[in-house]
CSV table of C-alpha atoms in Angstrom, one decimal:
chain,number,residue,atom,x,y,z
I,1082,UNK,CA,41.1,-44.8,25.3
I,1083,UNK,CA,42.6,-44.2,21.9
I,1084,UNK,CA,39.9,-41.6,20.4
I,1085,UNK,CA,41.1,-38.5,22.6
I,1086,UNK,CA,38.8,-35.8,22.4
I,1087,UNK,CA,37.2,-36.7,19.3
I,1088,UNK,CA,33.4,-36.4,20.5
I,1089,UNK,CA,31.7,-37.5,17.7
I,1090,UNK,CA,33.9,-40.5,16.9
I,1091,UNK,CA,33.3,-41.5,21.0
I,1092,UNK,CA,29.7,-41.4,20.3
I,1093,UNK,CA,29.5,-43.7,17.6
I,1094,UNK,CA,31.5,-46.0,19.4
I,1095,UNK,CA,28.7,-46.1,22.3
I,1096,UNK,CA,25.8,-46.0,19.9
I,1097,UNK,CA,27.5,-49.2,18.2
I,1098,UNK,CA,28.1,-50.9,21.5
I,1099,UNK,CA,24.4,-50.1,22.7
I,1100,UNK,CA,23.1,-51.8,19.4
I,1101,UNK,CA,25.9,-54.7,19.8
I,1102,UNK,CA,27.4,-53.4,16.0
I,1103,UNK,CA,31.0,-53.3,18.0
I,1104,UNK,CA,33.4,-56.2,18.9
I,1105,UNK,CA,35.4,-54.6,22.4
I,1106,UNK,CA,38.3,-56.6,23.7
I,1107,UNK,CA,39.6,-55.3,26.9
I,1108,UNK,CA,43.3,-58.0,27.1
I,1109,UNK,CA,46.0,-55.9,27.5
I,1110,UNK,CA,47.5,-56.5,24.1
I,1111,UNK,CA,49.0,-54.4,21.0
I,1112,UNK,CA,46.1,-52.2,19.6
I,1113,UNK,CA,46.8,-52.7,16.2
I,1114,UNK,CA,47.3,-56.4,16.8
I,1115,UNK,CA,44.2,-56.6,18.3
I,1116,UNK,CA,42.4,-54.5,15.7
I,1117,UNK,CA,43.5,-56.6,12.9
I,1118,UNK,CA,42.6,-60.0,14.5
I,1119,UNK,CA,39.2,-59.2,15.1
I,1120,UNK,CA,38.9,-58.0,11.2
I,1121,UNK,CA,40.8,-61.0,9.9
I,1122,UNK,CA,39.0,-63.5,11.9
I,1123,UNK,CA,35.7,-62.2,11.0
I,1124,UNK,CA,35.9,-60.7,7.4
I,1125,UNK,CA,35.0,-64.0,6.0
I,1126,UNK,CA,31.7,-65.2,8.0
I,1127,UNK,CA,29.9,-61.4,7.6
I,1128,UNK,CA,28.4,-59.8,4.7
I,1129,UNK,CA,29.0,-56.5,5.6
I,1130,UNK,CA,32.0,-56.0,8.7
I,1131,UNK,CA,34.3,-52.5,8.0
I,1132,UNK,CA,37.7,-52.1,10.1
I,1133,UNK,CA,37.5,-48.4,11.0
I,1134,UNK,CA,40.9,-46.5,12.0
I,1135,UNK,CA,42.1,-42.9,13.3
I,1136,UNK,CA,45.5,-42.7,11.8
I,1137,UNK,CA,47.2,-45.6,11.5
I,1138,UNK,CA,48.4,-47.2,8.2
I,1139,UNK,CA,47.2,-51.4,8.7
I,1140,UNK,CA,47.8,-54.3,6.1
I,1141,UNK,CA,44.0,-55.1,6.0
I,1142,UNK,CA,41.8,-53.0,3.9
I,1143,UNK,CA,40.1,-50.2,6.6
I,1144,UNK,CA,38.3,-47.4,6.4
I,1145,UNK,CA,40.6,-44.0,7.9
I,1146,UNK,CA,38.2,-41.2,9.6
I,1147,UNK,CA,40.3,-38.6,9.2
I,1148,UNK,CA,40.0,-39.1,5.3
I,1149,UNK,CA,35.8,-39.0,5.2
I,1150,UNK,CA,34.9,-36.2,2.9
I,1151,UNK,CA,31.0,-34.7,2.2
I,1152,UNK,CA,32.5,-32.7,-0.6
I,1153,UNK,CA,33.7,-35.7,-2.2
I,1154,UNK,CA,31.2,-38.5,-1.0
I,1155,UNK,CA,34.0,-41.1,-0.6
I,1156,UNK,CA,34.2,-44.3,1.0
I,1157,UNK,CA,34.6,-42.9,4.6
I,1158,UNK,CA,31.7,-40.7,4.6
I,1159,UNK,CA,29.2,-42.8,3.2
I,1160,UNK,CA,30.3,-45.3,6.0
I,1161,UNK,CA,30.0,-43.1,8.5
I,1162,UNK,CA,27.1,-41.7,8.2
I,1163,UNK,CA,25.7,-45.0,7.7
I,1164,UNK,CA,27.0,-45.9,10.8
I,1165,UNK,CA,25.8,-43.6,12.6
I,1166,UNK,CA,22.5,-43.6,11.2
I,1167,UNK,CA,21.8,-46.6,9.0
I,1168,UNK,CA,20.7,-44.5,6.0
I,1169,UNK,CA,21.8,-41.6,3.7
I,1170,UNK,CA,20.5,-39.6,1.2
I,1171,UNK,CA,22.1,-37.3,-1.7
I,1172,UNK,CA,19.7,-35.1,-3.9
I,1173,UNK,CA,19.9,-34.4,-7.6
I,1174,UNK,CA,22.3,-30.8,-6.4
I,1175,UNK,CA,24.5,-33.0,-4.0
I,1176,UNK,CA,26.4,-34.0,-7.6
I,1177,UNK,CA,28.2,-32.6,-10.3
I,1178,UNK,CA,28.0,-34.4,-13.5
I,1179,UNK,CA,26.6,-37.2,-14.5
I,1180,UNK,CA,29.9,-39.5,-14.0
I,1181,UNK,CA,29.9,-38.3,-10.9
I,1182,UNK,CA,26.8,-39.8,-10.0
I,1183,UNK,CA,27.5,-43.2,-12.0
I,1184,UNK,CA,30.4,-43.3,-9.9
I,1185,UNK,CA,28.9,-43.0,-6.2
I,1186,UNK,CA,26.3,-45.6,-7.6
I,1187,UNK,CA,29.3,-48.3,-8.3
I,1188,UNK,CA,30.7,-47.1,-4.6
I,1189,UNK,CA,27.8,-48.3,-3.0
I,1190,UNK,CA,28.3,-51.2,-4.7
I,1191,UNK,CA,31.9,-51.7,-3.5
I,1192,UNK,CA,31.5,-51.2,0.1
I,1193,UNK,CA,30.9,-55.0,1.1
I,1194,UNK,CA,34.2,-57.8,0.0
I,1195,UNK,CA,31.6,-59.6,-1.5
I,1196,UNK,CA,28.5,-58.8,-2.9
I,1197,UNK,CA,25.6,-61.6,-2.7
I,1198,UNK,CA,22.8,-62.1,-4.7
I,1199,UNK,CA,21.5,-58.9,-6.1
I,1200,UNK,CA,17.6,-57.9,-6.1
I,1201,UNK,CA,16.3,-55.4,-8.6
I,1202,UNK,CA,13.1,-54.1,-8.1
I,1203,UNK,CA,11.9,-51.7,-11.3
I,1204,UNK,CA,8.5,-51.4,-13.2
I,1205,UNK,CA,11.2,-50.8,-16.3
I,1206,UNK,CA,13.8,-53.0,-17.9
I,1207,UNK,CA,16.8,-50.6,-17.4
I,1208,UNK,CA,20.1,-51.6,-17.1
I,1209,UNK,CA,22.4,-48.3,-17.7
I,1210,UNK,CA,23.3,-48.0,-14.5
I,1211,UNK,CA,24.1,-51.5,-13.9
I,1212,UNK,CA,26.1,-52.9,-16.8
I,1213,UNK,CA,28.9,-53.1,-14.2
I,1214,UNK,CA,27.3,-55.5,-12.8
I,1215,UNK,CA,27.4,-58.0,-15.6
I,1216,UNK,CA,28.1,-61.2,-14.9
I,1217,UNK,CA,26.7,-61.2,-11.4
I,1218,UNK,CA,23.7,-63.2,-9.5
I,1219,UNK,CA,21.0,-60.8,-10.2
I,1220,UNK,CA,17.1,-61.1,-9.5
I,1221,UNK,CA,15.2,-59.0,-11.6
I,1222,UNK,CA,11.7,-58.0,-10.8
I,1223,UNK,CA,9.9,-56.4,-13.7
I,1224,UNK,CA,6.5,-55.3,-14.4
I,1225,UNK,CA,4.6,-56.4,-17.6
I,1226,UNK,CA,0.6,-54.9,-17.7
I,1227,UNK,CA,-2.1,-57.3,-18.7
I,1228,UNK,CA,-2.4,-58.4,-21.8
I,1229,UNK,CA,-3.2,-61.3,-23.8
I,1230,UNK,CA,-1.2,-64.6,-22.3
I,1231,UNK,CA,0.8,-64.8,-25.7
I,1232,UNK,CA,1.6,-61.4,-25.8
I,1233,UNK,CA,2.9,-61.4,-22.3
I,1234,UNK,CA,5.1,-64.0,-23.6
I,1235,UNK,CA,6.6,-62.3,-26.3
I,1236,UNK,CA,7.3,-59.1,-24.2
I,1237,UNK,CA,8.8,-61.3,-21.4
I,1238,UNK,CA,11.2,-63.2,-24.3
I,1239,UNK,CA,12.1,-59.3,-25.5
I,1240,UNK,CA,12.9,-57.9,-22.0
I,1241,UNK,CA,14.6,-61.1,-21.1
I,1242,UNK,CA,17.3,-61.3,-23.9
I,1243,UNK,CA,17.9,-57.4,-23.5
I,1244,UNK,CA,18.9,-57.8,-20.0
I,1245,UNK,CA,20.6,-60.5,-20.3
I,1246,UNK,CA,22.5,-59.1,-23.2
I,1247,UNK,CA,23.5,-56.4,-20.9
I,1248,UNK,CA,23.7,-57.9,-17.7
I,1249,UNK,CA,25.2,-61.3,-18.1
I,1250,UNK,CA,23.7,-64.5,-18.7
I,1251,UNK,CA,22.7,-64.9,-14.6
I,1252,UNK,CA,20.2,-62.7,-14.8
I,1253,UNK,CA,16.8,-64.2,-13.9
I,1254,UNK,CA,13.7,-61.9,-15.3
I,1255,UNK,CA,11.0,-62.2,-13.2
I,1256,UNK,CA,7.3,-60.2,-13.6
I,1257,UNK,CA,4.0,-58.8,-12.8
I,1258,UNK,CA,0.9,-57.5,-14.4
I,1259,UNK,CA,-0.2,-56.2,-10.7
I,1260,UNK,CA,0.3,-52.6,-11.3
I,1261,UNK,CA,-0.5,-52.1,-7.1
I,1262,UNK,CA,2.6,-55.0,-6.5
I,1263,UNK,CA,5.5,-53.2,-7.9
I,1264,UNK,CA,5.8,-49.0,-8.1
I,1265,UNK,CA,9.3,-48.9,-6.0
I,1266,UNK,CA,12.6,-48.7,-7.7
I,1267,UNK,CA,14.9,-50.7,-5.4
I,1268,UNK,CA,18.1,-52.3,-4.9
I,1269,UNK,CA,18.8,-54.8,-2.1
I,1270,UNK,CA,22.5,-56.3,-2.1
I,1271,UNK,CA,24.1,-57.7,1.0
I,1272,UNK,CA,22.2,-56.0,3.9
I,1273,UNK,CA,22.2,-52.4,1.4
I,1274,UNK,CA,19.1,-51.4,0.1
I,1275,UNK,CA,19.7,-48.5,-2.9
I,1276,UNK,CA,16.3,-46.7,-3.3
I,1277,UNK,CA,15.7,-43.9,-5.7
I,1278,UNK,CA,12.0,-41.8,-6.4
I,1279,UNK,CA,13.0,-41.7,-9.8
I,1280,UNK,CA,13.4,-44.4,-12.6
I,1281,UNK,CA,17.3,-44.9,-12.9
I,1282,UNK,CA,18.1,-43.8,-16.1
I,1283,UNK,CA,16.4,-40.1,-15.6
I,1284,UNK,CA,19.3,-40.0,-12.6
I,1285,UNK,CA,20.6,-37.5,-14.5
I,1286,UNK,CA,22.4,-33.9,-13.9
I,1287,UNK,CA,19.6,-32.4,-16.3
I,1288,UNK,CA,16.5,-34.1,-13.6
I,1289,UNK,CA,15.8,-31.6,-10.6
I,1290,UNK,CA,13.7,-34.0,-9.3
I,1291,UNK,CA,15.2,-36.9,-8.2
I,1292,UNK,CA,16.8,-38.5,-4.8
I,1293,UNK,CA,18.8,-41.2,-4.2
I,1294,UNK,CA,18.6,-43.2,-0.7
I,1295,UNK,CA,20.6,-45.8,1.0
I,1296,UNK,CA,19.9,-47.8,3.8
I,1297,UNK,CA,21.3,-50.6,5.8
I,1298,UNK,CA,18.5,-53.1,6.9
I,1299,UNK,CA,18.8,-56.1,9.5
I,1300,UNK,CA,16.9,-58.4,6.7
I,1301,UNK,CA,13.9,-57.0,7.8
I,1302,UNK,CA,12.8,-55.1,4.6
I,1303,UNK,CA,14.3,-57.9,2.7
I,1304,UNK,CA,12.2,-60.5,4.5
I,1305,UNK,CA,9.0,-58.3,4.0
I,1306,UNK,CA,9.8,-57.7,0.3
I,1307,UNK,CA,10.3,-61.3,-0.1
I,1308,UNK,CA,7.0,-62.0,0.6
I,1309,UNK,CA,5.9,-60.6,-2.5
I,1310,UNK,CA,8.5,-62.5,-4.1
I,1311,UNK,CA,6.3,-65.5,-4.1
I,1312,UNK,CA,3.7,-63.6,-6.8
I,1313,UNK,CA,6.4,-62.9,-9.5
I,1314,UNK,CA,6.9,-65.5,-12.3
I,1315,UNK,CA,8.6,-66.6,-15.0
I,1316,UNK,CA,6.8,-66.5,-18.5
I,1317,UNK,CA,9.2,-68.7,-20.5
């Protein structure tokens, strides 16, 4: 009864409701009050719950739709869209400058209060575009080709220490030589998964060839990725 005309915003609320991705309480109580009990009893027990509002200013931390801006690619807008749709993607032309695009990139990583173990999936040992991330409980999945076991070894000690060094001492390095097991360059973090066709650090204003994709899974990616999980290993 409160979103008026607004077409759009009444069709999210039914494809939420369809998909049971809406809490509805029909007492004939203050809106707001309502609206910020079922954040505040909630926020805590899951990984990813937003408070969505029209207008109103709250004392919880909420998402307004009238501020959601394409242009700009804040926090509203990404939200939305994955909302309605589960997944978004920006191209290398949807951004400016390079800052720009390190910036949407620690967005995506702001969007749930608290970020669970991360899961890094990357054939290379970069790091650029995650050294804000240091300190945190990161999985990394790394390729290393066949070689001889010793020289395996080394190359696993090398990588190990560098992305430590730049990613905090909970890192935990673990690799392939199954070039078939591991081509993808993902990101899975809460239920996000950040994808990208190109490898991170050639996300760059100067690449015209490069996407970057984000979805919102039900664990069911993240349970079929963990499958492969079990043939990565730790060399040292």
């Amino acid at each position: 009864m409160n979103f008026g005309e607004n077409e759009i915003l009444q069709s999210l609320i039914v494809e939420l409701s369809d998909t049971n991705r809406i809490s509805v309480n029909a007492k004939d109580n203050n809106c707001d009050d309502i609206y910020e009990k079922l954040y505040v009893d909630n926020v805590e027990e899951i990984d990813c719950l937003f408070a969505i509002s029209l207008d109103s200013e709250h004392t919880i931390d909420h998402f307004k739709y009238s501020r959601k801006s394409k242009q700009t690619k804040n926090k509203e807008y990404i939200l939305y869209e994955l909302l309605k749709k589960c997944n978004i993607t920006f191209y290398h032309y949807d951004f400016k400058s390079n800052t720009e695009i390190q910036n949407f990139i620690k967005l995506i990583f702001n969007l749930p209060k608290k970020l669970s173990q991360i899961l890094i999936y990357n054939r290379y040992s970069e790091y650029n575009y995650f050294q804000f991330l240091k300190g945190k409980s990161i999985q990394y999945f790394n390729l290393i080709p066949k070689n001889k076991t010793s020289q395996r070894k080394l190359e696993y000690i090398r990588i190990n220490s560098d992305l430590k060094t730049n990613l905090g001492r909970n890192l935990v390095l673990k690799t392939t030589d199954d070039l078939k097991l591991l081509h993808e360059r993902q990101v899975f973090f809460n239920y996000f998964i950040l994808h990208t066709d190109q490898a991170f650090d050639n996300l760059l204003i100067t690449e015209l060839n490069w996407k970057i994709q984000v979805n919102i899974d039900r664990k069911q990616c993240l349970n079929e990725w963990s499958k492969k999980n079990r043939q990565f290993v730790n060399l040292n």
